[in-house]
Amino acid sequence: MTVDKQVDMAQHEAVIGDLRITVPVPSASLLTDDGHFISYPYRRVLIPGYEVAVLDEQERDRLWHGPYKIFAGWRLEIFPDMKPSDLAEWGGEGHRRADRLVASALQKLSLCVRGDFSHEFVVADTFDGAKWKRLTPVDTSGHPSHGAGVSIRESRLDTWASLIANWPAVPDKSLELAVEYYCESIAHRRAGRLTSSIVSAAIATEILFNDSKSEVTNRISTRAAHLLSRGEDAIRVHRVVKKFYGLRSDVVHQGKPVNKEQIDLWHQMLMHAIPTVAAWPGSITTLRDALDKATFLRVQELDHLQNEDRWWNFCDFSECLRGSVLEPSAGDQQAR
């Protein structure tokens, strides 16, 4: 059974020869929980080897006026179990590993706050005993960020840290692919490409819940309902996920417009579903099997996934549905 990992939150103590991978996070502000901007100097350990650091004015100006031309107020720092020599070959395995570490961390941040976070400008530094010195840019698969910026409350950093700490060390390939399409959908949404956003959200959902070419909508809706809720809330989840697929069909086949609120609600469903799938102790195949049987027999592991206040349950989709554009509250329905 999955449990939250307890970690030592001590700051990284650099020694000669250490490697540090850094990436500025553009268009994302860090705020205290009462809404004030967090300014330099500020450093926060997410988990050992992963830290957040607010940039000073000189570094912000360098990013804005230098070759990057980006506005970033803070950066992610990763201290990997690697040596500087691992990055000697441009495009080699060392660069690919550094790229994966950064991309994976920022994907989990996107799951927390629905932001499109670039890892286009990743660099590696090495410690000489006195200070950090630039070693090399990192060859990445990153893309520029799109759309308006997002605000990240300090307590959301705790959620981000929990996702990094508790995510499966060797995740199911389907889970990894679902996360990629979720992030792609977020990027399309931020850039105003609403049709592409809803298509990518649908692909992410199908990767999680579908394994057949027949009765796709009902199968996905039923499995999602069993995973995310119980009782009356599960009925609402089932109904709304079916509506998602009606929207997708209208958009793809009839060219009907889709509004941002509908896409945002779909993203909230994935913010609940993806980490919950990650918390399942087996493969996605065994999870689907358990979900299919849940109408008649719920295994203990499924009920465990619906425990509140666990690392995967930071976004309650049933709560998001109350009064939403696709599932109005009982009072709203009576008023109509």
Short mmCIF file of C-alpha atoms in Angstrom, two decimals:
data_model
loop_
_atom_site.label_atom_id
_atom_site.label_comp_id
_atom_site.label_asym_id
_atom_site.label_seq_id
_atom_site.Cartn_x
_atom_site.Cartn_y
_atom_site.Cartn_z
CA MET A 1 0.00 0.00 0.00
CA THR A 2 1.37 3.42 -0.97
CA VAL A 3 2.44 5.74 1.85
CA ASP A 4 3.72 9.30 1.90
CA LYS A 5 7.51 9.40 2.04
CA GLN A 6 9.17 11.28 4.88
CA VAL A 7 12.29 13.17 3.82
CA ASP A 8 15.04 15.20 5.45
CA MET A 9 14.65 18.80 4.26
CA ALA A 10 18.26 19.90 4.81
CA GLN A 11 19.70 22.24 2.18
CA HIS A 12 22.29 20.78 -0.20
CA GLU A 13 25.85 21.32 1.03
CA ALA A 14 28.11 21.72 -1.99
CA VAL A 15 31.52 20.09 -2.19
CA ILE A 16 34.23 20.39 -4.83
CA GLY A 17 33.18 18.71 -8.06
CA ASP A 18 29.44 18.80 -7.36
CA LEU A 19 27.10 19.22 -10.32
CA ARG A 20 24.06 21.50 -10.32
CA ILE A 21 21.38 21.60 -13.02
CA THR A 22 19.37 24.83 -13.08
CA VAL A 23 16.40 26.06 -15.09
CA PRO A 24 14.75 29.48 -14.77
CA VAL A 25 10.96 29.20 -14.61
CA PRO A 26 9.49 32.06 -16.68
CA SER A 27 6.04 33.60 -16.28
CA ALA A 28 5.46 32.08 -12.87
CA SER A 29 5.36 34.10 -9.65
CA LEU A 30 5.93 32.72 -6.17
CA LEU A 31 3.50 34.06 -3.56
CA THR A 32 3.04 33.62 0.14
CA ASP A 33 -0.25 31.96 1.07
CA ASP A 34 -1.69 35.37 1.93
CA GLY A 35 -0.91 36.70 -1.56
CA HIS A 36 2.39 38.62 -1.19
CA PHE A 37 5.21 38.23 -3.70
CA ILE A 38 8.18 36.26 -2.41
CA SER A 39 11.37 38.22 -3.04
CA TYR A 40 15.12 37.59 -2.90
CA PRO A 41 16.70 36.13 -0.87
CA TYR A 42 14.53 33.04 -0.67
CA ARG A 43 15.55 29.41 -0.96
CA ARG A 44 13.33 26.41 -0.37
CA VAL A 45 14.21 22.72 -0.32
CA LEU A 46 11.50 20.72 -2.05
CA ILE A 47 13.10 17.35 -1.38
CA PRO A 48 16.79 16.47 -1.04
CA GLY A 49 18.44 17.32 -4.36
CA TYR A 50 15.63 19.65 -5.52
CA GLU A 51 15.56 23.30 -4.46
CA VAL A 52 13.78 26.50 -5.44
CA ALA A 53 15.71 29.78 -5.38
CA VAL A 54 14.42 33.31 -6.02
CA LEU A 55 16.74 35.27 -8.31
CA ASP A 56 18.38 38.54 -7.41
CA GLU A 57 17.94 41.63 -9.59
CA GLN A 58 21.21 41.11 -11.45
CA GLU A 59 20.26 37.57 -12.47
CA ARG A 60 16.76 38.62 -13.54
CA ASP A 61 18.22 41.39 -15.69
CA ARG A 62 20.69 38.98 -17.26
CA LEU A 63 17.88 36.64 -18.29
CA TRP A 64 15.76 39.48 -19.63
CA HIS A 65 18.42 41.50 -21.47
CA GLY A 66 20.72 38.62 -22.43
CA PRO A 67 20.31 35.99 -25.15
CA TYR A 68 17.44 34.20 -23.36
CA LYS A 69 15.02 37.19 -23.44
CA ILE A 70 12.82 35.69 -20.74
CA PHE A 71 11.35 37.11 -17.57
CA ALA A 72 11.89 34.77 -14.62
CA GLY A 73 11.93 35.54 -10.93
CA TRP A 74 13.06 32.15 -9.66
CA ARG A 75 14.63 28.91 -10.77
CA LEU A 76 14.62 25.20 -10.03
CA GLU A 77 17.94 23.69 -8.97
CA ILE A 78 18.60 19.95 -9.15
CA PHE A 79 21.68 18.31 -7.65
CA PRO A 80 21.81 14.96 -9.48
CA ASP A 81 23.90 11.91 -8.75
CA MET A 82 26.10 12.72 -11.73
CA LYS A 83 29.62 13.94 -12.41
CA PRO A 84 30.60 16.94 -14.57
CA SER A 85 32.27 14.51 -16.97
CA ASP A 86 28.87 12.90 -17.64
CA LEU A 87 27.98 16.03 -19.65
CA ALA A 88 31.14 16.03 -21.76
CA GLU A 89 29.37 14.61 -24.83
CA TRP A 90 26.83 17.06 -26.24
CA GLY A 91 23.53 15.25 -26.74
CA GLY A 92 24.87 12.16 -24.96
CA GLU A 93 23.24 10.12 -22.21
CA GLY A 94 24.29 12.62 -19.54
CA HIS A 95 22.46 15.43 -21.30
CA ARG A 96 19.42 13.21 -21.88
CA ARG A 97 19.33 12.26 -18.20
CA ALA A 98 19.57 15.90 -17.09
CA ASP A 99 16.80 16.78 -19.54
CA ARG A 100 14.56 14.02 -18.14
CA LEU A 101 15.13 15.14 -14.54
CA VAL A 102 14.13 18.73 -15.30
CA ALA A 103 11.20 17.82 -17.55
CA SER A 104 9.81 15.36 -15.02
CA ALA A 105 9.99 17.89 -12.17
CA LEU A 106 8.27 20.62 -14.20
CA GLN A 107 5.57 18.22 -15.38
CA LYS A 108 4.67 17.61 -11.75
CA LEU A 109 4.54 21.36 -11.15
CA SER A 110 2.12 21.59 -14.08
CA LEU A 111 -0.04 18.96 -12.41
CA CYS A 112 -0.21 21.21 -9.33
CA VAL A 113 -1.03 24.55 -10.90
CA ARG A 114 -2.03 24.03 -14.56
CA GLY A 115 0.92 26.02 -15.88
CA ASP A 116 3.01 25.56 -19.01
CA PHE A 117 6.58 25.47 -17.73
CA SER A 118 9.46 25.63 -20.17
CA HIS A 119 12.69 23.74 -19.71
CA GLU A 120 14.19 25.32 -22.80
CA PHE A 121 17.06 27.07 -20.99
CA VAL A 122 18.75 24.46 -18.81
CA VAL A 123 22.37 24.85 -17.74
CA ALA A 124 24.84 22.84 -15.68
CA ASP A 125 27.22 24.32 -13.12
CA THR A 126 30.05 22.79 -11.12
CA PHE A 127 31.34 23.78 -7.68
CA ASP A 128 35.05 24.65 -7.40
CA GLY A 129 35.15 24.84 -3.62
CA ALA A 130 34.34 28.56 -3.45
CA LYS A 131 31.55 29.19 -5.93
CA TRP A 132 29.47 27.67 -8.69
CA LYS A 133 30.85 28.06 -12.24
CA ARG A 134 29.05 27.53 -15.52
CA LEU A 135 29.95 24.17 -17.06
CA THR A 136 27.70 23.84 -20.11
CA PRO A 137 24.22 24.39 -21.45
CA VAL A 138 22.16 21.21 -21.40
CA ASP A 139 20.81 19.80 -24.64
CA THR A 140 17.06 19.68 -23.93
CA SER A 141 13.76 18.82 -25.57
CA GLY A 142 12.21 21.92 -24.00
CA HIS A 143 9.86 24.37 -25.64
CA PRO A 144 9.10 28.04 -24.97
CA SER A 145 6.35 28.74 -22.45
CA HIS A 146 3.07 30.07 -23.79
CA GLY A 147 0.35 32.38 -22.58
CA ALA A 148 -0.20 34.31 -19.39
CA GLY A 149 1.80 33.64 -16.28
CA VAL A 150 0.60 31.78 -13.22
CA SER A 151 0.88 32.47 -9.51
CA ILE A 152 2.14 29.69 -7.25
CA ARG A 153 1.27 29.86 -3.56
CA GLU A 154 3.94 28.73 -1.14
CA SER A 155 1.79 25.86 0.14
CA ARG A 156 1.58 24.56 -3.44
CA LEU A 157 5.33 23.99 -3.27
CA ASP A 158 4.55 21.35 -0.62
CA THR A 159 2.24 19.63 -3.10
CA TRP A 160 4.91 19.78 -5.79
CA ALA A 161 7.48 18.33 -3.41
CA SER A 162 5.14 15.47 -2.46
CA LEU A 163 4.60 14.58 -6.10
CA ILE A 164 8.34 14.49 -6.78
CA ALA A 165 9.05 12.48 -3.62
CA ASN A 166 6.27 9.91 -4.01
CA TRP A 167 6.06 9.45 -7.78
CA PRO A 168 6.87 5.88 -8.85
CA ALA A 169 10.58 5.41 -9.47
CA VAL A 170 9.75 3.38 -12.59
CA PRO A 171 6.32 4.65 -13.70
CA ASP A 172 4.04 2.75 -16.02
CA LYS A 173 4.70 3.83 -19.62
CA SER A 174 1.01 4.66 -20.05
CA LEU A 175 1.17 6.96 -17.04
CA GLU A 176 4.18 8.79 -18.47
CA LEU A 177 2.40 9.21 -21.81
CA ALA A 178 -0.77 10.50 -20.13
CA VAL A 179 1.29 13.12 -18.28
CA GLU A 180 2.89 14.22 -21.55
CA TYR A 181 -0.50 14.71 -23.23
CA TYR A 182 -1.86 16.50 -20.17
CA CYS A 183 1.07 18.95 -20.32
CA GLU A 184 0.57 19.32 -24.07
CA SER A 185 -3.09 20.16 -23.45
CA ILE A 186 -2.09 22.77 -20.86
CA ALA A 187 0.36 24.33 -23.34
CA HIS A 188 -2.34 24.51 -26.04
CA ARG A 189 -4.79 26.04 -23.55
CA ARG A 190 -2.27 28.69 -22.49
CA ALA A 191 -1.56 29.56 -26.13
CA GLY A 192 -5.27 29.86 -26.97
CA ARG A 193 -5.38 26.71 -29.12
CA LEU A 194 -8.58 25.43 -27.51
CA THR A 195 -9.43 22.75 -30.06
CA SER A 196 -5.96 21.21 -29.78
CA SER A 197 -6.18 21.47 -26.01
CA ILE A 198 -9.39 19.45 -25.78
CA VAL A 199 -8.02 16.81 -28.17
CA SER A 200 -4.85 16.37 -26.09
CA ALA A 201 -6.92 16.17 -22.88
CA ALA A 202 -9.04 13.46 -24.47
CA ILE A 203 -5.95 11.48 -25.48
CA ALA A 204 -4.56 11.69 -21.93
CA THR A 205 -7.88 10.46 -20.55
CA GLU A 206 -8.09 7.56 -23.00
CA ILE A 207 -4.54 6.48 -22.19
CA LEU A 208 -5.51 6.22 -18.52
CA PHE A 209 -8.92 4.59 -18.82
CA ASN A 210 -9.43 2.94 -22.21
CA ASP A 211 -8.14 -0.32 -23.70
CA SER A 212 -10.78 -1.14 -26.30
CA LYS A 213 -12.31 0.20 -29.51
CA SER A 214 -15.93 -0.39 -28.47
CA GLU A 215 -18.11 1.42 -25.92
CA VAL A 216 -15.23 3.81 -25.33
CA THR A 217 -17.17 6.68 -23.75
CA ASN A 218 -19.09 4.52 -21.28
CA ARG A 219 -15.98 2.52 -20.34
CA ILE A 220 -13.91 5.63 -19.69
CA SER A 221 -16.70 7.36 -17.76
CA THR A 222 -17.38 4.34 -15.56
CA ARG A 223 -13.73 3.71 -14.75
CA ALA A 224 -13.12 7.39 -14.00
CA ALA A 225 -16.15 7.51 -11.71
CA HIS A 226 -15.01 4.46 -9.72
CA LEU A 227 -11.49 5.84 -9.40
CA LEU A 228 -12.30 9.39 -8.37
CA SER A 229 -15.35 9.11 -6.15
CA ARG A 230 -18.18 7.07 -4.63
CA GLY A 231 -21.94 7.34 -4.25
CA GLU A 232 -23.72 10.40 -5.68
CA ASP A 233 -20.39 12.08 -6.47
CA ALA A 234 -19.40 9.09 -8.62
CA ILE A 235 -22.64 9.44 -10.56
CA ARG A 236 -21.81 13.08 -11.25
CA VAL A 237 -18.27 12.21 -12.33
CA HIS A 238 -19.64 9.56 -14.72
CA ARG A 239 -22.11 12.03 -16.20
CA VAL A 240 -19.57 14.81 -16.68
CA VAL A 241 -16.87 12.61 -18.23
CA LYS A 242 -19.48 11.47 -20.76
CA LYS A 243 -20.17 15.15 -21.46
CA PHE A 244 -16.45 15.70 -22.02
CA TYR A 245 -16.55 13.19 -24.84
CA GLY A 246 -19.64 14.80 -26.28
CA LEU A 247 -17.72 18.09 -26.33
CA ARG A 248 -14.75 16.43 -27.97
CA SER A 249 -16.97 14.97 -30.69
CA ASP A 250 -18.68 18.32 -31.29
CA VAL A 251 -15.33 20.09 -31.57
CA VAL A 252 -13.56 17.53 -33.76
CA HIS A 253 -16.40 16.48 -36.06
CA GLN A 254 -18.61 19.57 -36.20
CA GLY A 255 -16.18 22.37 -35.51
CA LYS A 256 -18.21 23.72 -32.61
CA PRO A 257 -16.47 26.21 -30.31
CA VAL A 258 -15.32 25.18 -26.84
CA ASN A 259 -14.96 27.54 -23.91
CA LYS A 260 -12.04 27.74 -21.54
CA GLU A 261 -14.11 26.77 -18.50
CA GLN A 262 -14.93 23.41 -20.07
CA ILE A 263 -11.28 22.71 -20.78
CA ASP A 264 -10.24 23.86 -17.30
CA LEU A 265 -12.71 21.41 -15.73
CA TRP A 266 -11.29 18.57 -17.85
CA HIS A 267 -7.81 19.53 -16.68
CA GLN A 268 -8.99 19.43 -13.07
CA MET A 269 -10.25 15.89 -13.65
CA LEU A 270 -6.81 14.92 -14.94
CA MET A 271 -5.13 16.67 -12.01
CA HIS A 272 -7.09 14.30 -9.78
CA ALA A 273 -6.85 11.20 -11.96
CA ILE A 274 -3.18 11.18 -12.98
CA PRO A 275 -1.64 11.31 -9.47
CA THR A 276 -4.25 8.81 -8.25
CA VAL A 277 -3.22 6.39 -10.98
CA ALA A 278 0.41 7.00 -10.00
CA ALA A 279 -0.46 5.98 -6.41
CA TRP A 280 -1.93 2.63 -7.52
CA PRO A 281 0.48 -0.11 -6.37
CA GLY A 282 0.34 -2.09 -9.63
CA SER A 283 0.19 -1.54 -13.37
CA ILE A 284 -2.49 0.47 -15.15
CA THR A 285 -3.77 -2.83 -16.56
CA THR A 286 -4.46 -4.19 -13.07
CA LEU A 287 -6.06 -0.87 -12.08
CA ARG A 288 -8.46 -1.01 -15.02
CA ASP A 289 -9.39 -4.56 -14.04
CA ALA A 290 -10.12 -3.45 -10.47
CA LEU A 291 -12.20 -0.53 -11.74
CA ASP A 292 -14.26 -2.82 -13.98
CA LYS A 293 -15.09 -5.02 -10.98
CA ALA A 294 -15.80 -2.10 -8.65
CA THR A 295 -19.53 -1.99 -9.44
CA PHE A 296 -19.85 -5.29 -7.57
CA LEU A 297 -16.68 -5.53 -5.49
CA ARG A 298 -14.33 -2.72 -4.50
CA VAL A 299 -10.88 -3.90 -3.48
CA GLN A 300 -9.27 -2.27 -0.47
CA GLU A 301 -6.59 -0.63 -2.63
CA LEU A 302 -9.25 1.36 -4.53
CA ASP A 303 -10.79 2.69 -1.33
CA HIS A 304 -7.31 3.62 -0.13
CA LEU A 305 -6.86 5.81 -3.23
CA GLN A 306 -9.81 7.93 -2.07
CA ASN A 307 -8.31 8.70 1.34
CA GLU A 308 -8.20 12.45 1.90
CA ASP A 309 -5.05 14.42 2.61
CA ARG A 310 -2.66 12.12 0.79
CA TRP A 311 -0.06 13.22 -1.73
CA TRP A 312 -2.16 12.29 -4.76
CA ASN A 313 -5.43 13.89 -3.55
CA PHE A 314 -4.66 17.61 -3.78
CA CYS A 315 -7.37 18.29 -6.40
CA ASP A 316 -10.86 16.97 -5.53
CA PHE A 317 -12.68 16.72 -8.84
CA SER A 318 -16.03 16.10 -7.15
CA GLU A 319 -15.62 19.43 -5.37
CA CYS A 320 -14.67 21.10 -8.65
CA LEU A 321 -17.89 19.83 -10.21
CA ARG A 322 -20.20 21.52 -7.75
CA GLY A 323 -21.70 24.48 -9.59
CA SER A 324 -19.50 23.99 -12.66
CA VAL A 325 -20.50 24.83 -16.22
CA LEU A 326 -21.05 21.13 -17.01
CA GLU A 327 -22.61 20.02 -13.74
CA PRO A 328 -24.65 22.79 -12.07
CA SER A 329 -25.62 22.42 -8.44
CA ALA A 330 -29.06 21.20 -7.41
CA GLY A 331 -30.05 24.79 -6.53
CA ASP A 332 -28.98 26.04 -9.96
CA GLN A 333 -30.95 23.26 -11.65
CA GLN A 334 -34.10 24.12 -9.68
CA ALA A 335 -33.71 27.81 -10.56
CA ARG A 336 -33.77 26.85 -14.20
#
